[in-house]
Amino acid sequence: AQTVTQSQPEMSVQEAETVTLSCTYDTSENNYYLFWYKQPPSRQMILVIRQEAYKQQNATENRFSVNFQKAAKSFSLKISDSQLGDTAMYFCAFMIDTNAGKSTFGDGTTLTVKP
Amino acid sequence: DTGVSQDPRHKITKRGQNVTFRCDPISEHNRLYWYRQTLGQGPEFLTYFQNEAQLEKSRLLSDRFSAERPKGSFSTLEIQRTEQGDSAMYLCASSSPRTGGSTDTQYFGPGTRLTVL
């Protein structure tokens, strides 16, 4: 069974600063996908960034980037130039492959961006 | 298409009653997922459909739970004889455009918050 661990229940960062959220996972599979989702207070979950395990290059989406360490089974999210709108719960998720369908989620990190 | 929609957004019921939730996925998506999320935790997988076929069910989905997607479009999740432990947010997601594109990215609806008194 796959597990996803987010060891930081809560984090805070000053506006315009950089913050890194940690995620580790456990699997015996070789082909899989990793995701970071954002869930703002009382709003729906949206995808922030995704990474295919077979790709060496770390994914980047504007201010969001990941540090994917396959051997260490680590998948951290870096948010640069933090904005007040980044305040949300962030979930790391794992999917074996597209045919498996389901995602396994961590318990989330609550990020607060302070003005 | 404005995304995944769920109805109702909130449901309060008494223990022992039956409840049914509806999910309308993004129209061109052929996969539909149900997750349950309790306070302070990440979503937990319940079941998923490819078109009208239910391909996987979690052990979390007891015999009081049933999900359908009769025409491969919208889906319903029914909980019979609700218990207080069923109180949670029920999330629906869809993926896999029939006409191509990313097959793995799941798009989530706003959820249905169930409170069992």
PDB file of C-alpha atoms in Angstrom:
ATOM      1  CA  ALA A   1       0.000   0.000   0.000  1.00  0.00           C
ATOM      2  CA  GLN A   2       1.118   3.523  -0.724  1.00  0.00           C
ATOM      3  CA  THR A   3       1.464   6.106   2.028  1.00  0.00           C
ATOM      4  CA  VAL A   4       2.029   9.849   1.891  1.00  0.00           C
ATOM      5  CA  THR A   5       3.417  11.763   4.858  1.00  0.00           C
ATOM      6  CA  GLN A   6       3.377  15.503   5.381  1.00  0.00           C
ATOM      7  CA  SER A   7       5.338  16.154   8.551  1.00  0.00           C
ATOM      8  CA  GLN A   8       4.476  19.839   8.933  1.00  0.00           C
ATOM      9  CA  PRO A   9       0.871  20.301  10.104  1.00  0.00           C
ATOM     10  CA  GLU A  10       1.183  24.094  10.097  1.00  0.00           C
ATOM     11  CA  MET A  11       3.553  26.633   8.616  1.00  0.00           C
ATOM     12  CA  SER A  12       3.646  30.369   8.225  1.00  0.00           C
ATOM     13  CA  VAL A  13       5.594  32.729   5.993  1.00  0.00           C
ATOM     14  CA  GLN A  14       5.840  36.454   5.512  1.00  0.00           C
ATOM     15  CA  GLU A  15       4.412  37.904   2.351  1.00  0.00           C
ATOM     16  CA  ALA A  16       6.995  37.957  -0.487  1.00  0.00           C
ATOM     17  CA  GLU A  17       9.181  35.372   1.249  1.00  0.00           C
ATOM     18  CA  THR A  18       9.841  31.792   0.151  1.00  0.00           C
ATOM     19  CA  VAL A  19       8.514  28.701   1.905  1.00  0.00           C
ATOM     20  CA  THR A  20       9.038  24.980   1.359  1.00  0.00           C
ATOM     21  CA  LEU A  21       6.475  22.321   2.255  1.00  0.00           C
ATOM     22  CA  SER A  22       7.693  18.766   2.768  1.00  0.00           C
ATOM     23  CA  CYS A  23       6.224  15.502   1.555  1.00  0.00           C
ATOM     24  CA  THR A  24       7.540  11.963   1.633  1.00  0.00           C
ATOM     25  CA  TYR A  25       5.909   8.862   0.254  1.00  0.00           C
ATOM     26  CA  ASP A  26       6.372   5.144   0.300  1.00  0.00           C
ATOM     27  CA  THR A  27       5.831   2.852  -2.645  1.00  0.00           C
ATOM     28  CA  SER A  28       7.375  -0.122  -4.392  1.00  0.00           C
ATOM     29  CA  GLU A  29       6.131   1.089  -7.760  1.00  0.00           C
ATOM     30  CA  ASN A  30       8.449   2.604 -10.348  1.00  0.00           C
ATOM     31  CA  ASN A  31       5.971   4.532 -12.467  1.00  0.00           C
ATOM     32  CA  TYR A  32       3.759   7.001 -10.676  1.00  0.00           C
ATOM     33  CA  TYR A  33       2.604  10.590 -10.473  1.00  0.00           C
ATOM     34  CA  LEU A  34       2.870  13.116  -7.669  1.00  0.00           C
ATOM     35  CA  PHE A  35       0.705  16.155  -7.102  1.00  0.00           C
ATOM     36  CA  TRP A  36       0.344  19.161  -4.864  1.00  0.00           C
ATOM     37  CA  TYR A  37      -3.192  20.424  -4.340  1.00  0.00           C
ATOM     38  CA  LYS A  38      -4.306  23.646  -2.673  1.00  0.00           C
ATOM     39  CA  GLN A  39      -7.526  23.859  -0.652  1.00  0.00           C
ATOM     40  CA  PRO A  40      -8.324  27.441   0.437  1.00  0.00           C
ATOM     41  CA  PRO A  41     -10.631  27.871   3.446  1.00  0.00           C
ATOM     42  CA  SER A  42     -14.162  26.800   2.524  1.00  0.00           C
ATOM     43  CA  ARG A  43     -13.236  26.496  -1.132  1.00  0.00           C
ATOM     44  CA  GLN A  44     -12.615  23.591  -3.433  1.00  0.00           C
ATOM     45  CA  MET A  45      -9.356  21.818  -4.016  1.00  0.00           C
ATOM     46  CA  ILE A  46      -7.329  22.836  -7.029  1.00  0.00           C
ATOM     47  CA  LEU A  47      -4.212  21.376  -8.588  1.00  0.00           C
ATOM     48  CA  VAL A  48      -1.039  23.383  -8.039  1.00  0.00           C
ATOM     49  CA  ILE A  49       1.575  21.246  -9.742  1.00  0.00           C
ATOM     50  CA  ARG A  50       2.197  17.702 -10.944  1.00  0.00           C
ATOM     51  CA  GLN A  51       5.289  15.574 -11.508  1.00  0.00           C
ATOM     52  CA  GLU A  52       5.744  12.344 -13.450  1.00  0.00           C
ATOM     53  CA  ALA A  53       8.185   9.995 -11.710  1.00  0.00           C
ATOM     54  CA  TYR A  54       9.954   9.103 -14.955  1.00  0.00           C
ATOM     55  CA  LYS A  55      10.937  12.730 -15.542  1.00  0.00           C
ATOM     56  CA  GLN A  56      14.235  13.856 -14.101  1.00  0.00           C
ATOM     57  CA  GLN A  57      13.434  17.537 -14.405  1.00  0.00           C
ATOM     58  CA  ASN A  58      11.572  19.138 -11.533  1.00  0.00           C
ATOM     59  CA  ALA A  59       8.200  20.638 -12.447  1.00  0.00           C
ATOM     60  CA  THR A  60       7.680  24.388 -12.261  1.00  0.00           C
ATOM     61  CA  GLU A  61       4.506  26.457 -12.474  1.00  0.00           C
ATOM     62  CA  ASN A  62       5.147  30.181 -12.119  1.00  0.00           C
ATOM     63  CA  ARG A  63       5.944  30.778  -8.412  1.00  0.00           C
ATOM     64  CA  PHE A  64       5.551  27.097  -7.547  1.00  0.00           C
ATOM     65  CA  SER A  65       8.272  24.504  -8.023  1.00  0.00           C
ATOM     66  CA  VAL A  66       9.031  21.063  -6.693  1.00  0.00           C
ATOM     67  CA  ASN A  67      12.142  19.269  -5.550  1.00  0.00           C
ATOM     68  CA  PHE A  68      11.577  15.651  -6.559  1.00  0.00           C
ATOM     69  CA  GLN A  69      14.076  13.184  -5.110  1.00  0.00           C
ATOM     70  CA  LYS A  70      12.994   9.773  -6.380  1.00  0.00           C
ATOM     71  CA  ALA A  71      15.562   7.721  -4.509  1.00  0.00           C
ATOM     72  CA  ALA A  72      14.701   9.445  -1.256  1.00  0.00           C
ATOM     73  CA  LYS A  73      10.957   9.340  -2.067  1.00  0.00           C
ATOM     74  CA  SER A  74      10.692  13.012  -1.340  1.00  0.00           C
ATOM     75  CA  PHE A  75       8.543  15.606  -3.097  1.00  0.00           C
ATOM     76  CA  SER A  76       8.707  19.087  -1.597  1.00  0.00           C
ATOM     77  CA  LEU A  77       6.878  22.192  -2.803  1.00  0.00           C
ATOM     78  CA  LYS A  78       8.566  25.572  -2.900  1.00  0.00           C
ATOM     79  CA  ILE A  79       6.455  28.699  -3.059  1.00  0.00           C
ATOM     80  CA  SER A  80       8.390  31.808  -4.032  1.00  0.00           C
ATOM     81  CA  ASP A  81       7.259  35.395  -3.490  1.00  0.00           C
ATOM     82  CA  SER A  82       4.433  34.224  -1.222  1.00  0.00           C
ATOM     83  CA  GLN A  83       1.142  36.068  -1.565  1.00  0.00           C
ATOM     84  CA  LEU A  84      -1.772  36.423   0.836  1.00  0.00           C
ATOM     85  CA  GLY A  85      -3.863  34.348  -1.552  1.00  0.00           C
ATOM     86  CA  ASP A  86      -1.527  31.414  -1.034  1.00  0.00           C
ATOM     87  CA  THR A  87      -3.014  30.934   2.442  1.00  0.00           C
ATOM     88  CA  ALA A  88      -4.586  27.485   2.280  1.00  0.00           C
ATOM     89  CA  MET A  89      -4.268  23.838   3.160  1.00  0.00           C
ATOM     90  CA  TYR A  90      -1.791  22.096   0.869  1.00  0.00           C
ATOM     91  CA  PHE A  91      -2.057  18.385   0.154  1.00  0.00           C
ATOM     92  CA  CYS A  92       0.563  16.142  -1.371  1.00  0.00           C
ATOM     93  CA  ALA A  93      -0.920  13.249  -3.365  1.00  0.00           C
ATOM     94  CA  PHE A  94       0.338  10.129  -5.101  1.00  0.00           C
ATOM     95  CA  MET A  95      -1.103   8.110  -7.972  1.00  0.00           C
ATOM     96  CA  ILE A  96       0.418   4.843  -9.200  1.00  0.00           C
ATOM     97  CA  ASP A  97      -0.483   5.461 -12.821  1.00  0.00           C
ATOM     98  CA  THR A  98      -3.391   6.636 -14.856  1.00  0.00           C
ATOM     99  CA  ASN A  99      -4.970   3.197 -14.967  1.00  0.00           C
ATOM    100  CA  ALA A 100      -5.075   2.879 -11.184  1.00  0.00           C
ATOM    101  CA  GLY A 101      -7.311   5.891 -10.874  1.00  0.00           C
ATOM    102  CA  LYS A 102      -7.216   6.699  -7.226  1.00  0.00           C
ATOM    103  CA  SER A 103      -4.939   9.133  -5.464  1.00  0.00           C
ATOM    104  CA  THR A 104      -3.518   8.726  -1.978  1.00  0.00           C
ATOM    105  CA  PHE A 105      -3.301  11.979  -0.044  1.00  0.00           C
ATOM    106  CA  GLY A 106      -1.250  13.179   2.894  1.00  0.00           C
ATOM    107  CA  ASP A 107      -2.941  14.865   5.836  1.00  0.00           C
ATOM    108  CA  GLY A 108      -2.028  18.323   4.632  1.00  0.00           C
ATOM    109  CA  THR A 109      -0.054  21.369   5.719  1.00  0.00           C
ATOM    110  CA  THR A 110      -1.888  24.524   6.690  1.00  0.00           C
ATOM    111  CA  LEU A 111       0.044  27.477   5.285  1.00  0.00           C
ATOM    112  CA  THR A 112      -0.585  30.992   6.508  1.00  0.00           C
ATOM    113  CA  VAL A 113       0.917  33.920   4.639  1.00  0.00           C
ATOM    114  CA  LYS A 114       1.297  36.926   6.923  1.00  0.00           C
ATOM    115  CA  PRO A 115       1.244  40.521   5.679  1.00  0.00           C
TER     116      PRO A 115
ATOM    117  CA  ASP B   1     -18.243  23.905 -18.807  1.00  0.00           C
ATOM    118  CA  THR B   2     -17.643  25.427 -15.380  1.00  0.00           C
ATOM    119  CA  GLY B   3     -16.146  22.405 -13.666  1.00  0.00           C
ATOM    120  CA  VAL B   4     -17.265  19.674 -11.302  1.00  0.00           C
ATOM    121  CA  SER B   5     -20.453  20.432  -9.402  1.00  0.00           C
ATOM    122  CA  GLN B   6     -21.940  18.720  -6.367  1.00  0.00           C
ATOM    123  CA  ASP B   7     -25.362  18.884  -4.808  1.00  0.00           C
ATOM    124  CA  PRO B   8     -26.272  19.563  -2.083  1.00  0.00           C
ATOM    125  CA  ARG B   9     -23.406  21.565  -0.623  1.00  0.00           C
ATOM    126  CA  HIS B  10     -24.548  20.862   2.922  1.00  0.00           C
ATOM    127  CA  LYS B  11     -26.720  18.134   4.390  1.00  0.00           C
ATOM    128  CA  ILE B  12     -27.817  17.700   7.982  1.00  0.00           C
ATOM    129  CA  THR B  13     -29.584  14.474   8.821  1.00  0.00           C
ATOM    130  CA  LYS B  14     -30.519  12.391  11.801  1.00  0.00           C
ATOM    131  CA  ARG B  15     -28.842   9.118  12.560  1.00  0.00           C
ATOM    132  CA  GLY B  16     -30.505   6.248  10.752  1.00  0.00           C
ATOM    133  CA  GLN B  17     -31.753   8.279   7.819  1.00  0.00           C
ATOM    134  CA  ASN B  18     -30.675   7.717   4.221  1.00  0.00           C
ATOM    135  CA  VAL B  19     -28.954  10.440   2.209  1.00  0.00           C
ATOM    136  CA  THR B  20     -28.022  10.775  -1.457  1.00  0.00           C
ATOM    137  CA  PHE B  21     -25.471  13.097  -3.007  1.00  0.00           C
ATOM    138  CA  ARG B  22     -25.058  13.989  -6.641  1.00  0.00           C
ATOM    139  CA  CYS B  23     -21.937  14.806  -8.642  1.00  0.00           C
ATOM    140  CA  ASP B  24     -21.818  16.244 -12.140  1.00  0.00           C
ATOM    141  CA  PRO B  25     -18.323  15.878 -13.601  1.00  0.00           C
ATOM    142  CA  ILE B  26     -16.724  17.939 -16.320  1.00  0.00           C
ATOM    143  CA  SER B  27     -18.712  16.841 -19.342  1.00  0.00           C
ATOM    144  CA  GLU B  28     -15.862  15.474 -21.431  1.00  0.00           C
ATOM    145  CA  HIS B  29     -14.354  13.446 -18.571  1.00  0.00           C
ATOM    146  CA  ASN B  30     -14.914   9.703 -18.487  1.00  0.00           C
ATOM    147  CA  ARG B  31     -13.520   9.054 -14.995  1.00  0.00           C
ATOM    148  CA  LEU B  32     -15.300  10.022 -11.814  1.00  0.00           C
ATOM    149  CA  TYR B  33     -14.054   9.597  -8.240  1.00  0.00           C
ATOM    150  CA  TRP B  34     -15.558   9.844  -4.773  1.00  0.00           C
ATOM    151  CA  TYR B  35     -13.448  10.734  -1.739  1.00  0.00           C
ATOM    152  CA  ARG B  36     -14.263  11.368   1.893  1.00  0.00           C
ATOM    153  CA  GLN B  37     -12.467  14.037   3.904  1.00  0.00           C
ATOM    154  CA  THR B  38     -12.744  14.396   7.651  1.00  0.00           C
ATOM    155  CA  LEU B  39     -11.617  17.486   9.520  1.00  0.00           C
ATOM    156  CA  GLY B  40      -7.866  17.892   9.611  1.00  0.00           C
ATOM    157  CA  GLN B  41      -7.161  15.021   7.256  1.00  0.00           C
ATOM    158  CA  GLY B  42      -6.570  14.502   3.583  1.00  0.00           C
ATOM    159  CA  PRO B  43      -9.175  13.003   1.268  1.00  0.00           C
ATOM    160  CA  GLU B  44      -9.591   9.237   1.418  1.00  0.00           C
ATOM    161  CA  PHE B  45     -10.502   7.316  -1.704  1.00  0.00           C
ATOM    162  CA  LEU B  46     -13.925   5.659  -1.743  1.00  0.00           C
ATOM    163  CA  THR B  47     -14.597   4.531  -5.304  1.00  0.00           C
ATOM    164  CA  TYR B  48     -14.179   5.419  -8.935  1.00  0.00           C
ATOM    165  CA  PHE B  49     -15.911   4.931 -12.268  1.00  0.00           C
ATOM    166  CA  GLN B  50     -14.730   4.788 -15.811  1.00  0.00           C
ATOM    167  CA  ASN B  51     -17.775   5.683 -17.839  1.00  0.00           C
ATOM    168  CA  GLU B  52     -20.595   3.703 -16.169  1.00  0.00           C
ATOM    169  CA  ALA B  53     -18.362   0.927 -14.810  1.00  0.00           C
ATOM    170  CA  GLN B  54     -17.386   1.014 -11.145  1.00  0.00           C
ATOM    171  CA  LEU B  55     -13.783  -0.165 -11.291  1.00  0.00           C
ATOM    172  CA  GLU B  56     -12.611   0.019  -7.702  1.00  0.00           C
ATOM    173  CA  LYS B  57     -14.127   0.296  -4.243  1.00  0.00           C
ATOM    174  CA  SER B  58     -12.262   1.060  -1.047  1.00  0.00           C
ATOM    175  CA  ARG B  59     -12.662  -1.002   2.092  1.00  0.00           C
ATOM    176  CA  LEU B  60     -13.996   2.248   3.576  1.00  0.00           C
ATOM    177  CA  LEU B  61     -17.082   1.786   1.439  1.00  0.00           C
ATOM    178  CA  SER B  62     -19.191  -0.384   3.722  1.00  0.00           C
ATOM    179  CA  ASP B  63     -22.354  -2.099   2.591  1.00  0.00           C
ATOM    180  CA  ARG B  64     -24.302   0.976   3.696  1.00  0.00           C
ATOM    181  CA  PHE B  65     -22.664   2.953   0.901  1.00  0.00           C
ATOM    182  CA  SER B  66     -23.544   2.611  -2.755  1.00  0.00           C
ATOM    183  CA  ALA B  67     -22.480   4.628  -5.761  1.00  0.00           C
ATOM    184  CA  GLU B  68     -23.840   4.653  -9.267  1.00  0.00           C
ATOM    185  CA  ARG B  69     -23.103   6.287 -12.566  1.00  0.00           C
ATOM    186  CA  PRO B  70     -25.863   4.877 -14.721  1.00  0.00           C
ATOM    187  CA  LYS B  71     -25.248   6.676 -18.004  1.00  0.00           C
ATOM    188  CA  GLY B  72     -21.601   7.477 -17.592  1.00  0.00           C
ATOM    189  CA  SER B  73     -22.332  11.113 -16.834  1.00  0.00           C
ATOM    190  CA  PHE B  74     -23.455  12.213 -13.345  1.00  0.00           C
ATOM    191  CA  SER B  75     -23.002   9.993 -10.303  1.00  0.00           C
ATOM    192  CA  THR B  76     -24.850   9.488  -7.037  1.00  0.00           C
ATOM    193  CA  LEU B  77     -23.501   8.367  -3.683  1.00  0.00           C
ATOM    194  CA  GLU B  78     -26.075   6.994  -1.255  1.00  0.00           C
ATOM    195  CA  ILE B  79     -25.503   6.313   2.424  1.00  0.00           C
ATOM    196  CA  GLN B  80     -28.125   4.188   4.122  1.00  0.00           C
ATOM    197  CA  ARG B  81     -28.806   4.157   7.867  1.00  0.00           C
ATOM    198  CA  THR B  82     -26.386   7.011   8.487  1.00  0.00           C
ATOM    199  CA  GLU B  83     -24.180   6.967  11.564  1.00  0.00           C
ATOM    200  CA  GLN B  84     -22.455   9.851  13.349  1.00  0.00           C
ATOM    201  CA  GLY B  85     -19.140   8.546  12.048  1.00  0.00           C
ATOM    202  CA  ASP B  86     -20.323   9.269   8.512  1.00  0.00           C
ATOM    203  CA  SER B  87     -20.085  13.007   9.190  1.00  0.00           C
ATOM    204  CA  ALA B  88     -17.507  14.313   6.735  1.00  0.00           C
ATOM    205  CA  MET B  89     -16.985  16.212   3.505  1.00  0.00           C
ATOM    206  CA  TYR B  90     -17.712  14.044   0.467  1.00  0.00           C
ATOM    207  CA  LEU B  91     -15.663  15.116  -2.520  1.00  0.00           C
ATOM    208  CA  CYS B  92     -16.174  14.246  -6.157  1.00  0.00           C
ATOM    209  CA  ALA B  93     -13.499  14.557  -8.810  1.00  0.00           C
ATOM    210  CA  SER B  94     -13.268  13.825 -12.506  1.00  0.00           C
ATOM    211  CA  SER B  95     -10.462  13.246 -14.985  1.00  0.00           C
ATOM    212  CA  SER B  96      -9.501  11.794 -18.336  1.00  0.00           C
ATOM    213  CA  PRO B  97     -10.944  13.767 -21.211  1.00  0.00           C
ATOM    214  CA  ARG B  98     -12.443  11.455 -23.799  1.00  0.00           C
ATOM    215  CA  THR B  99     -10.927  13.496 -26.586  1.00  0.00           C
ATOM    216  CA  GLY B 100      -7.364  13.445 -25.299  1.00  0.00           C
ATOM    217  CA  GLY B 101      -5.287  15.487 -22.915  1.00  0.00           C
ATOM    218  CA  SER B 102      -3.975  14.710 -19.471  1.00  0.00           C
ATOM    219  CA  THR B 103      -5.454  11.539 -18.059  1.00  0.00           C
ATOM    220  CA  ASP B 104      -4.154  11.807 -14.558  1.00  0.00           C
ATOM    221  CA  THR B 105      -5.122  15.246 -13.313  1.00  0.00           C
ATOM    222  CA  GLN B 106      -8.211  15.116 -11.117  1.00  0.00           C
ATOM    223  CA  TYR B 107     -10.476  18.152 -10.921  1.00  0.00           C
ATOM    224  CA  PHE B 108     -12.403  18.406  -7.697  1.00  0.00           C
ATOM    225  CA  GLY B 109     -15.876  19.668  -6.930  1.00  0.00           C
ATOM    226  CA  PRO B 110     -16.719  21.855  -3.916  1.00  0.00           C
ATOM    227  CA  GLY B 111     -17.864  18.877  -1.861  1.00  0.00           C
ATOM    228  CA  THR B 112     -20.966  17.986   0.135  1.00  0.00           C
ATOM    229  CA  ARG B 113     -20.615  18.458   3.869  1.00  0.00           C
ATOM    230  CA  LEU B 114     -22.640  15.855   5.750  1.00  0.00           C
ATOM    231  CA  THR B 115     -23.528  16.250   9.397  1.00  0.00           C
ATOM    232  CA  VAL B 116     -25.225  13.330  11.117  1.00  0.00           C
ATOM    233  CA  LEU B 117     -26.912  14.263  14.390  1.00  0.00           C
TER     234      LEU B 117
END
